[in-house]
Coordinates of C-alpha atoms and ligand atoms in Angstrom, one line a residue:
X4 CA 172.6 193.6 161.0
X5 CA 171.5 190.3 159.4
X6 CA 172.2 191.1 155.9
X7 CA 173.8 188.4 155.5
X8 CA 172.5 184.8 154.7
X9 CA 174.0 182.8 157.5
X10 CA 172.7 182.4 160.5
X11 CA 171.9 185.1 162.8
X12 CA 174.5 185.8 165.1
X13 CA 177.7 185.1 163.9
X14 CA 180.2 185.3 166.7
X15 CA 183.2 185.4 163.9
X16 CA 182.8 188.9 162.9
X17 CA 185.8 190.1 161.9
X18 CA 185.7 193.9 161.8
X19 CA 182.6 194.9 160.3
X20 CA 182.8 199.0 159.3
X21 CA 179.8 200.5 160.1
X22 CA 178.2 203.8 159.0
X23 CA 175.2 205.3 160.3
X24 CA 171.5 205.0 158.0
X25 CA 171.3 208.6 157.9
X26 CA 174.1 210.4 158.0
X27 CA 173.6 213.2 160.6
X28 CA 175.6 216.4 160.7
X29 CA 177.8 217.7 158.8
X30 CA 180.6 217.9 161.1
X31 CA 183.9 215.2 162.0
X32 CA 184.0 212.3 160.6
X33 CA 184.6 209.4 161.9
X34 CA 185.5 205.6 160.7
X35 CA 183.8 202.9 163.1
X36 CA 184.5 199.1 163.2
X37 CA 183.2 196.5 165.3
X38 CA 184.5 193.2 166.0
X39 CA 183.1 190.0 168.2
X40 CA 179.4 189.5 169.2
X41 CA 176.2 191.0 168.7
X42 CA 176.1 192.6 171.8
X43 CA 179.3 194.8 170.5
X44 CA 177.3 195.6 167.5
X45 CA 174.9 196.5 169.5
X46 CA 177.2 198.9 171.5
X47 CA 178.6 200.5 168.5
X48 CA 174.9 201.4 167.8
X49 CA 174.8 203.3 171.2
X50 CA 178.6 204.5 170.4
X51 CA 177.2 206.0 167.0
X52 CA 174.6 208.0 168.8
X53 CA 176.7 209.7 171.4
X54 CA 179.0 210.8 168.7
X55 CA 175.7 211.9 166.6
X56 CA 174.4 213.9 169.3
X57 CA 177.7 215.9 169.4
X58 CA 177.7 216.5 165.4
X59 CA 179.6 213.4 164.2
X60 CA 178.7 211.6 161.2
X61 CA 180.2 208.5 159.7
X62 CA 182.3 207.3 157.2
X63 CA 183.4 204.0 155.1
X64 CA 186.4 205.3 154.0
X65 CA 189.2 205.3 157.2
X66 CA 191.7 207.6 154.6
X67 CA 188.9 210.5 155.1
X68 CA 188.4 209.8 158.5
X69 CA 189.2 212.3 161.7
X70 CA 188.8 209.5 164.8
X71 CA 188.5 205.9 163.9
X72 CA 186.9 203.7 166.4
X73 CA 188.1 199.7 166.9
X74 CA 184.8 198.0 168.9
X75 CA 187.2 195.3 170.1
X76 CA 186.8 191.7 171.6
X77 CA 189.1 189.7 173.5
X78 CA 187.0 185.9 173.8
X79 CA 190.0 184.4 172.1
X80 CA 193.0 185.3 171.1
X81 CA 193.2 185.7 167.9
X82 CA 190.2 188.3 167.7
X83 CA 193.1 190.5 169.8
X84 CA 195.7 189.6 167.4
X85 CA 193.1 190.7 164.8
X86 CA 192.9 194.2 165.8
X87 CA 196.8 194.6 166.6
X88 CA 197.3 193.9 162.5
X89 CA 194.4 196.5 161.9
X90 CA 196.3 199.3 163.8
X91 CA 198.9 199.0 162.0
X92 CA 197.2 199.6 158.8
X93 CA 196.0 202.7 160.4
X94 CA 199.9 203.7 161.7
X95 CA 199.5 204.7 157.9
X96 CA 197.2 207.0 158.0
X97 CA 198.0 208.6 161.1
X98 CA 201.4 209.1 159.5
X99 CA 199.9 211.3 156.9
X100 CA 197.6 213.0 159.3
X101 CA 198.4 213.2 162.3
X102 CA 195.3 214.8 163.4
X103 CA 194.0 211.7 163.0
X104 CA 192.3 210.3 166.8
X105 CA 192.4 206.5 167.1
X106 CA 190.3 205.0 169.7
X107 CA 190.4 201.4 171.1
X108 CA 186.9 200.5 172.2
X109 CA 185.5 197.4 174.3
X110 CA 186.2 194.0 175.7
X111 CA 190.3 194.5 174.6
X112 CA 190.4 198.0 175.8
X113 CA 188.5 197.0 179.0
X114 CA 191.2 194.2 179.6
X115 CA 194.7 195.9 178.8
X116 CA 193.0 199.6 180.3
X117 CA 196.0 202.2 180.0
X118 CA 198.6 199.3 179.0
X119 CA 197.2 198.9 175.3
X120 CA 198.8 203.2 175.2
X121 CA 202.1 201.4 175.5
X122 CA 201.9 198.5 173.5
X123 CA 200.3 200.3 170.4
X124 CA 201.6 203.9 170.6
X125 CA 199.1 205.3 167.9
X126 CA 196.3 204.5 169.7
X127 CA 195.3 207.9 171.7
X128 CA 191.6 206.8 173.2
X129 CA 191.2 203.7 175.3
X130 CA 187.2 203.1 176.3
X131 CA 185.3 200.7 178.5
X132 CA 182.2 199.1 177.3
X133 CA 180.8 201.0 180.2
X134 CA 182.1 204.3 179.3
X135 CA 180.9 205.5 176.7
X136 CA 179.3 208.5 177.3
X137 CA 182.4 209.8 178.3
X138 CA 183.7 209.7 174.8
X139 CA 183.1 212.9 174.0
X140 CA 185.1 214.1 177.1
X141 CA 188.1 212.0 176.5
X142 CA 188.2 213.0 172.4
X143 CA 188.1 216.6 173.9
X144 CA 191.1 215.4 175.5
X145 CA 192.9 214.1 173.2
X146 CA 192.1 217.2 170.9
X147 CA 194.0 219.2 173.5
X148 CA 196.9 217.0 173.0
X149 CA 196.4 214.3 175.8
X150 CA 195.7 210.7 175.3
X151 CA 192.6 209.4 177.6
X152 CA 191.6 206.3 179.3
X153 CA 188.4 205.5 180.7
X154 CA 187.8 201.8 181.5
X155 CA 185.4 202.3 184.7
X156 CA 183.1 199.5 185.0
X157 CA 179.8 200.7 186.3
X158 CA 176.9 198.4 188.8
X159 CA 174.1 200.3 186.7
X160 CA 175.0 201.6 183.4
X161 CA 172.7 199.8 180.8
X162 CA 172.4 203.1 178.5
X163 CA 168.5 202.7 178.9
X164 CA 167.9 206.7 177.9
X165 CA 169.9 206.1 174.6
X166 CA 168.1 205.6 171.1
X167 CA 171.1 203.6 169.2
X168 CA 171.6 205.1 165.7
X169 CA 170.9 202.1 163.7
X170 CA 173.9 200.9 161.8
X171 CA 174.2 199.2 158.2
X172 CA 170.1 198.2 158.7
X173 CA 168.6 196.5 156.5
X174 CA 165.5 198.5 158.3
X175 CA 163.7 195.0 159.1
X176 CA 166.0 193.1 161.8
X177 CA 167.6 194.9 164.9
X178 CA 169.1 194.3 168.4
X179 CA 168.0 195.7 171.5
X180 CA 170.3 194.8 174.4
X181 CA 168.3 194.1 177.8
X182 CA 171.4 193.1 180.4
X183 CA 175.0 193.8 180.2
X184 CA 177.8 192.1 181.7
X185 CA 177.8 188.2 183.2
X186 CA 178.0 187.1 186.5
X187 CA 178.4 183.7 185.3
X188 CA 182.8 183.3 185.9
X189 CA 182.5 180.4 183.5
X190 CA 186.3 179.1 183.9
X191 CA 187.5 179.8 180.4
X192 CA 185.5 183.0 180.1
X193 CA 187.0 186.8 179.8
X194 CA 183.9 188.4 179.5
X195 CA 182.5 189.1 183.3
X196 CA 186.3 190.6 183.8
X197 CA 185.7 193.0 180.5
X198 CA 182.1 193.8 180.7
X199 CA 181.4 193.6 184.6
X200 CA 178.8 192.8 187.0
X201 CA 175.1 191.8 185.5
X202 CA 172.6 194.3 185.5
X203 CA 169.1 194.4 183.7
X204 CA 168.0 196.5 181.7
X205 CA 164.1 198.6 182.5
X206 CA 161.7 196.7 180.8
X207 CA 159.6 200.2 179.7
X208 CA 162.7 201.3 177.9
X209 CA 163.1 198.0 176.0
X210 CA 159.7 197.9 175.4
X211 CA 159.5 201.3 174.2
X212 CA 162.7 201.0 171.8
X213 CA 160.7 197.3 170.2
X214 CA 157.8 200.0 169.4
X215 CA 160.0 202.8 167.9
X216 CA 161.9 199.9 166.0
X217 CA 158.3 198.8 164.9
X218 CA 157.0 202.3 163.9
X219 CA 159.9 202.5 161.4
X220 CA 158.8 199.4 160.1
X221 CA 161.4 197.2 161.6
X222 CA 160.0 193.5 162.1
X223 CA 162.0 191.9 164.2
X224 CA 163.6 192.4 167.1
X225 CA 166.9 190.2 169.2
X226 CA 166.7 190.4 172.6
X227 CA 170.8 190.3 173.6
X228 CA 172.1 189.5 177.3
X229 CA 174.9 187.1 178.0
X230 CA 172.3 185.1 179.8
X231 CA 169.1 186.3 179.1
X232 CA 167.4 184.0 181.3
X233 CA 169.1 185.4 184.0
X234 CA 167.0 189.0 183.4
X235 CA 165.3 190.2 186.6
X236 CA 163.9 193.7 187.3
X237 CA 162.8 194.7 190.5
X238 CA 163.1 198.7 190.0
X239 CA 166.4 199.1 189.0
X240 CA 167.7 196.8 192.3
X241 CA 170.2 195.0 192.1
X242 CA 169.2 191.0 192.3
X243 CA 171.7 189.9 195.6
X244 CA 169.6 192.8 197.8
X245 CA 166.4 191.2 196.7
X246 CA 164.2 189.3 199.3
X247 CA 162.6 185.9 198.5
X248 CA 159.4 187.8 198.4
X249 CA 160.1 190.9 196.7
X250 CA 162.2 188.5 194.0
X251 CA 159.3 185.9 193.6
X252 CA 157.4 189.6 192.5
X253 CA 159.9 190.7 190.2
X254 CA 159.7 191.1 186.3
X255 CA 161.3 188.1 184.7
X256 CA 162.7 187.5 181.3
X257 CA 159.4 185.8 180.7
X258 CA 157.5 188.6 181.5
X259 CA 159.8 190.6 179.3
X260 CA 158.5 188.7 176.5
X261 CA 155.6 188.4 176.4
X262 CA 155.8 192.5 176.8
X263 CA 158.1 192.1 173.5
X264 CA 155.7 190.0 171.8
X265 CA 152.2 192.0 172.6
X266 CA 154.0 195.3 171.0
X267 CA 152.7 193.8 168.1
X268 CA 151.6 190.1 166.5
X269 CA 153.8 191.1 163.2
X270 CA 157.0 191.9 165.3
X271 CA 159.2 188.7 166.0
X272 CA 160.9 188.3 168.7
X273 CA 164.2 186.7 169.4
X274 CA 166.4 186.4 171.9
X275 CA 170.2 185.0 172.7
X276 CA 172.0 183.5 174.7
X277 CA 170.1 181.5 176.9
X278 CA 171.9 179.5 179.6
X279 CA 171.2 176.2 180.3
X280 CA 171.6 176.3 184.0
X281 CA 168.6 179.4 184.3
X282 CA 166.2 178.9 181.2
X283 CA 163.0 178.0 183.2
X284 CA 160.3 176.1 181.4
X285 CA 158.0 179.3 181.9
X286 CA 160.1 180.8 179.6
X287 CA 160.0 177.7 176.7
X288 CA 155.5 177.9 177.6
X289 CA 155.9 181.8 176.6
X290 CA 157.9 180.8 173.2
X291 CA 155.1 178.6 172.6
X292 CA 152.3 180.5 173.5
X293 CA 152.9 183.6 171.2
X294 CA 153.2 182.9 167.4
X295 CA 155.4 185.8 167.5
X296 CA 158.6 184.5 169.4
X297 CA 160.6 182.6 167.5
X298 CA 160.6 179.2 167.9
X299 CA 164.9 179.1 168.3
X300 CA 166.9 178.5 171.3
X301 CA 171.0 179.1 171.5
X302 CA 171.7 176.8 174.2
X303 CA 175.9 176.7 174.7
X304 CA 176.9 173.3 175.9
X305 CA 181.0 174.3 175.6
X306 CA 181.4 170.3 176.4
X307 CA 179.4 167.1 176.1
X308 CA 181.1 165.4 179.7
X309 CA 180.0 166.4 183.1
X310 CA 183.9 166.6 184.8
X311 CA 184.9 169.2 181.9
X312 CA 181.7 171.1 182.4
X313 CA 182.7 171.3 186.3
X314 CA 185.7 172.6 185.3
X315 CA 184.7 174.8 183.2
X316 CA 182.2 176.4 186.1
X317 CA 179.3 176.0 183.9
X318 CA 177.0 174.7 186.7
X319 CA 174.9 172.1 185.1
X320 CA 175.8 168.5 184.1
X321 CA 175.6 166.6 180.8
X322 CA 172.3 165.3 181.8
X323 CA 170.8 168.7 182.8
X324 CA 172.0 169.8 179.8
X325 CA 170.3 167.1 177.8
X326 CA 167.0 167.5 180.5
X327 CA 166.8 171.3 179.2
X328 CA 166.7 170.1 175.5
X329 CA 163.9 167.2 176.3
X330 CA 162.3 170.3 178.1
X331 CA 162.8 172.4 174.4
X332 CA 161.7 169.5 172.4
X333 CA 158.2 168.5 174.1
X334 CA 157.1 172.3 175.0
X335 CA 158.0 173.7 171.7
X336 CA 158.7 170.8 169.3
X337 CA 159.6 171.6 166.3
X338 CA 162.0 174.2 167.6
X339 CA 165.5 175.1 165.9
X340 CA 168.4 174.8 168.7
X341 CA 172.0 175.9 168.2
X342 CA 175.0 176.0 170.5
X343 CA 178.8 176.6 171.0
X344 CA 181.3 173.9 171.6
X345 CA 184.7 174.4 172.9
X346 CA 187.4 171.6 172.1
X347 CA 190.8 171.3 173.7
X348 CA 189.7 172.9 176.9
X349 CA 192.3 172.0 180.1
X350 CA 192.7 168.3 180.5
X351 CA 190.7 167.4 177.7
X352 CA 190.3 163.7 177.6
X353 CA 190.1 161.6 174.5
X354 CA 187.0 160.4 176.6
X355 CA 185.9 163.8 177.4
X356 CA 186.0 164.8 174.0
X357 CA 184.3 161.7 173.0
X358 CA 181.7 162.8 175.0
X359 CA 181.3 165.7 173.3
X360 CA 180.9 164.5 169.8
X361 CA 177.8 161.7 171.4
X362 CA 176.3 164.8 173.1
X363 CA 176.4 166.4 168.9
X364 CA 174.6 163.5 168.0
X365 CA 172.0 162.9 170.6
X366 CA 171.1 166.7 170.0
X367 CA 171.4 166.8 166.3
X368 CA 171.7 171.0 166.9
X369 CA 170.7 172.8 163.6
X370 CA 173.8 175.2 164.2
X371 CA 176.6 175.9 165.8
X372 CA 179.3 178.2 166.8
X373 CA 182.9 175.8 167.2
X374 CA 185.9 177.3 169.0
X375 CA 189.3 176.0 170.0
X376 CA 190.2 176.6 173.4
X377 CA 192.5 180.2 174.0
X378 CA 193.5 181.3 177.5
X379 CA 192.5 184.4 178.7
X380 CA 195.0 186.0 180.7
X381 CA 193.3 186.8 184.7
X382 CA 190.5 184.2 184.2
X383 CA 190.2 181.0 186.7
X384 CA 191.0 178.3 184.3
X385 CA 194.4 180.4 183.6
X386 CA 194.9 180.6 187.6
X387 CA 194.0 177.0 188.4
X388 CA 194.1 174.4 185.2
X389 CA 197.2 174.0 182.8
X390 CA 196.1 174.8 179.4
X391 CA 197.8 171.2 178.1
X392 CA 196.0 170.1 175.3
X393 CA 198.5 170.6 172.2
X394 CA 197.0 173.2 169.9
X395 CA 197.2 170.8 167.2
X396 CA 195.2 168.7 168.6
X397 CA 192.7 171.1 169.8
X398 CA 192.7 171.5 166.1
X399 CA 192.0 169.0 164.8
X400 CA 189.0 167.9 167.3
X401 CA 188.0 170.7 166.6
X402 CA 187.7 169.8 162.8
X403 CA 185.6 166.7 163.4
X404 CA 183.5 168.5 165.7
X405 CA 182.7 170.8 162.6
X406 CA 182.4 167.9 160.3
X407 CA 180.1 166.2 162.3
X408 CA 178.1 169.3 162.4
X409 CA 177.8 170.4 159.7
X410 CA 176.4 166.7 159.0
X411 CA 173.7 167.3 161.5
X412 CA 173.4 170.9 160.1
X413 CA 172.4 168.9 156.8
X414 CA 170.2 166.5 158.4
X415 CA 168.1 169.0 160.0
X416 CA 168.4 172.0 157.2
X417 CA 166.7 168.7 155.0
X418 CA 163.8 168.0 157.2
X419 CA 162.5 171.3 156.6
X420 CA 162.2 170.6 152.8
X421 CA 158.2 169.6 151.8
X422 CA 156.8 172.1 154.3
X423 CA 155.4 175.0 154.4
X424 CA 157.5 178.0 156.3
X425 CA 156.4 181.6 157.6
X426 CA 159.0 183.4 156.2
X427 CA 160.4 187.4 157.0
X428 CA 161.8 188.6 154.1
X429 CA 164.9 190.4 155.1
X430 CA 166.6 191.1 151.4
X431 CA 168.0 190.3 148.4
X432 CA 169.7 187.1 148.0
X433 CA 173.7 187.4 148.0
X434 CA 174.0 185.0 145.2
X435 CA 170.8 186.5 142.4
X436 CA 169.4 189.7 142.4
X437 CA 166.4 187.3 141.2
X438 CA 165.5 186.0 144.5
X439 CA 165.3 187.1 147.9
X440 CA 165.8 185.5 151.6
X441 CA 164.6 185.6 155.1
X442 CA 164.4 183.4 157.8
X443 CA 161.8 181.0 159.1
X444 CA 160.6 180.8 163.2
X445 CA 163.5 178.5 163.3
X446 CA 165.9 180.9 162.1
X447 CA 167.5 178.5 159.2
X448 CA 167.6 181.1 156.0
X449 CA 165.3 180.3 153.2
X450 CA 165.3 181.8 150.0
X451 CA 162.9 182.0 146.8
X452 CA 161.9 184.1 143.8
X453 CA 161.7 188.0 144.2
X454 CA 158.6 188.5 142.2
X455 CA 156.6 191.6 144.1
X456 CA 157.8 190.9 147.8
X457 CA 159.8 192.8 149.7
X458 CA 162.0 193.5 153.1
X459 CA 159.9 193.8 155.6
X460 CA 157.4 191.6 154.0
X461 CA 155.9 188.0 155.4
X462 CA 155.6 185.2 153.1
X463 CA 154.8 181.6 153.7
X464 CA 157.3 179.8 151.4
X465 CA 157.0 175.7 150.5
X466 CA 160.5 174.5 150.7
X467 CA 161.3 172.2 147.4
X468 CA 165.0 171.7 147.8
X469 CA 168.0 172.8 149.8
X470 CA 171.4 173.3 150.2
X471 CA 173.9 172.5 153.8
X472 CA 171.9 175.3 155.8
X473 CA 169.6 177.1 153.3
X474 CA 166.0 176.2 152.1
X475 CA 165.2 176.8 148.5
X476 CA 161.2 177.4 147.7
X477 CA 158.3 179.2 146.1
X478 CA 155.9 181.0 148.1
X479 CA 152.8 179.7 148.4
Ligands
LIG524 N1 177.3 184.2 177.2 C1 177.4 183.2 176.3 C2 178.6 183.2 175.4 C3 179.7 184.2 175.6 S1 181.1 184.0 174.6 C4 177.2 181.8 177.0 O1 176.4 181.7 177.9 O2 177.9 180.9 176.7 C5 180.7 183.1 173.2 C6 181.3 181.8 173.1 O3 182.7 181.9 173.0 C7 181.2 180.9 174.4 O4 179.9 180.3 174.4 C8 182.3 179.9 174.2 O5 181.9 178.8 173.4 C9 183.3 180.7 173.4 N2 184.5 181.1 174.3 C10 184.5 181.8 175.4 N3 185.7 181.9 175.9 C11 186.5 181.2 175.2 C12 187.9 180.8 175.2 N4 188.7 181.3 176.2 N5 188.4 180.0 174.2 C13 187.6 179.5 173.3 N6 186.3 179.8 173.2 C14 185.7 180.6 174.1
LIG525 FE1 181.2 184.0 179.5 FE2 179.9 182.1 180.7 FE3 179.1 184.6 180.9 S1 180.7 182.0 178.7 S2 179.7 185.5 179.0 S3 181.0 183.8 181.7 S4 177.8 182.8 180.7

């Protein structure tokens, strides 16, 4: 993905339609839109292959479609709310054709299972983000006039054996997923109930798909895990059967890469999320050791006060928190760090929230991704904390706490102005066919003048100007 000129995973997705870079077969058609993170985009890649292999080939246009696809998330509530208005767009089209399959996919399917066939009646397919080979089972299914559920969660299934059909490319950036699920149980968190128990993905598989990506020319690669820091292979066991020993030999997300990185010095490497209470300093001395790895940490802080961070599970304090940045800033200085913020979490305090906003400005994060709190239905702060702050005011911290970002984002987006950056050129700029963009190391988006460059190319640009989160140059 990353055609776009904002930074590069964008959590706010709102239904991106997808269709496959070479259409394959000539058979069904079928109308696929993903909603949420990366890691769904990612999925919808593996989705899009499955159906491939059994003929399928894709379409933009839902009106021509014979199964349309909702890759669904459920973080917050409105992103469910978003996908109950879609459906009824296509009650429409299933009106007029009433061959027409309709499958729910994902973190929303995972959480309502066989419920979401009574609460939205068109809907006829309802999969699991671990079920997805199974699709072409349950469509069978529902071909012979049976609606089909599948919402298994598995202990192993990290699709290792599947090439993704890459989706809307722009043949240069990619993701390659190396867990799924979280065993995190951060308190306001849906995700380990909708994606299950943590598992790693087999480093030879990853490495493998980073070389095909390369071999087709693709430049960089995002490494995606919940909590990538958190990555251990020890032959496909699972980490709580490890010993000490055979854990202190096992292949960490350090060693993964560095494996990343040595596929080749003109593939970048980048990863997200990383979690403040597992990312090891060996992981911030291989950032810095390889020119290739990007020098850009998402580190989520969710709150800036110790008390809301232990109720919110998160399992470091404010001052770890800020220890792990120090850690960022004197191993790799230079280094572009983003985060998320929650406001209006339970029992907020005008103290606690305070807290928040002086954490903002001791970091001084170049981006970040701002939410107001939504209760999750089956998650521990639903069970044990009274969601109590009024959504207005969740609201409106939350507006300051963009405001004051988006003055940081400024501040830092400025510094980069007067120096030199190595930049991947990823496309033509949104806003003149003139110019084109990429990103630097730090991942902020800088754009300059086409001339004879193109995707896929690396330039080193001197930044003259810039606007709240782009850099403006010439290439030097
Ligand atoms: N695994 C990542 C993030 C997963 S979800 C991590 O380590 O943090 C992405 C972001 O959504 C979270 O970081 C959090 O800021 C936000 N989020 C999660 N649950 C939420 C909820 N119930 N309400 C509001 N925001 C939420
Ligand atoms: Fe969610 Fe926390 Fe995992 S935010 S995805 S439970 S690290």
């Amino acid at each position: 993905m990353n055609i776009y000129e904002n930074k590069v995973i964008d959590e706010s997705r709102q239904g991106e339609v997808l269709v496959m870079d070479k259409p394959v077969g000539e058979g069904k058609k079928m109308f696929l839109e993903s909603y949420g993170c990366a890691m769904n985009f990612s999925d919808s890649e593996i989705v899009a292959s499955i159906l491939a292999d059994k003929g399928y080939s894709s379409t933009t246009d839902f009106h021509e479609a014979d199964l349309i696809l909702l890759n669904t998330c459920a973080i917050r509530d409105n992103a469910e709310q978003r996908v109950r208005g879609r459906l009824k767009e296509y009650n429409i089209a299933k009106r007029k054709n009433p061959k027409l399959m309709i499958g729910v996919l994902g973190c929303m399917a995972e959480r309502l299972k066989s419920k979401l066939l009574e609460e939205e009646k068109i809907v006829d397919i309802v999969v699991g983000p671990d079920a997805y080979r199974d699709l072409p089972n349950l469509i069978e299914s529902v071909e012979g006039g049976q609606k089909a559920v599948n919402v298994l969660l598995s202990l192993e299934e990290t699709y290792a054996d599947i090439s993704p059909v890459r989706l809307d490319s722009n043949g240069v950036t990619a993701f390659i997923s190396i867990t799924r699920g979280c065993d995190n149980m951060c308190s306001f968190c849906v995700v380990p109930f909708t994606r299950g128990r943590e598992r790693s993905r087999d480093p030879e598989s990853i490495v493998n798909e980073a070389k095909n990506l390369f071999e087709q020319g693709y430049r960089e690669v995002t490494l995606l895990g919940q909590n990538v820091d958190s990555y251990l292979w020890a032959n496909g066991k699972a980490k709580k059967e490890l010993s000490d020993d055979e854990r202190g030999q096992a292949f960490t997300f350090a060693n993964l890469l560095e494996s990343v990185a040595n596929v080749s010095p003109d593939l970048r490497v980048r990863f997200s999320t990383s979690n403040p209470q597992d990312m090891t300093d060996d992981v911030l001395h291989m950032i810095a050791k390889h020119e290739n790895i990007c020098n850009y940490v998402h580190l989520p802080v969710q709150s800036g006060n110790t008390e809301m961070l232990t109720r919110m599970n998160r399992g470091y304090s404010r001052e770890k928190y800020l220890e792990r940045i120090a850690a960022i800033n004197s191993i790799i200085p230079g280094a572009g760090i983003s985060t998320d913020i929650i406001t209006g979490f339970c029992g907020e305090t005008e103290q606690e929230y305070a807290d928040t906003l002086s954490l903002m400005s001791e970091v001084k994060f170049d981006f970040a991704y701002m939410f107001a709190y939504s209760e999750r239905p089956g998650t521990m702060a639903e069970k044990k904390y009274k969601d109590d702050v009024p959504e207005a005011l969740k609201k409106t911290r939350l507006q300051t706490v963009i405001a004051l970002q988006q003055k940081h984002s400024a501040e830092r987006t400025k510094q980069g102005v007067g120096k030199v950056h190595r930049v991947l050129v990823e496309g033509v700029s949104k806003k003149s066919d003139e110019r084109l963009y990429g990103r630097n190391s730090q991942n902020t988006v800088v754009v300059f003048p086409r001339q004879n460059f193109k995707k896929g190319d690396y330039v080193n640009v001197l930044a003259k100007e810039c606007t709240l989160a782009t850099l403006i140059g010439e290439v030097v």
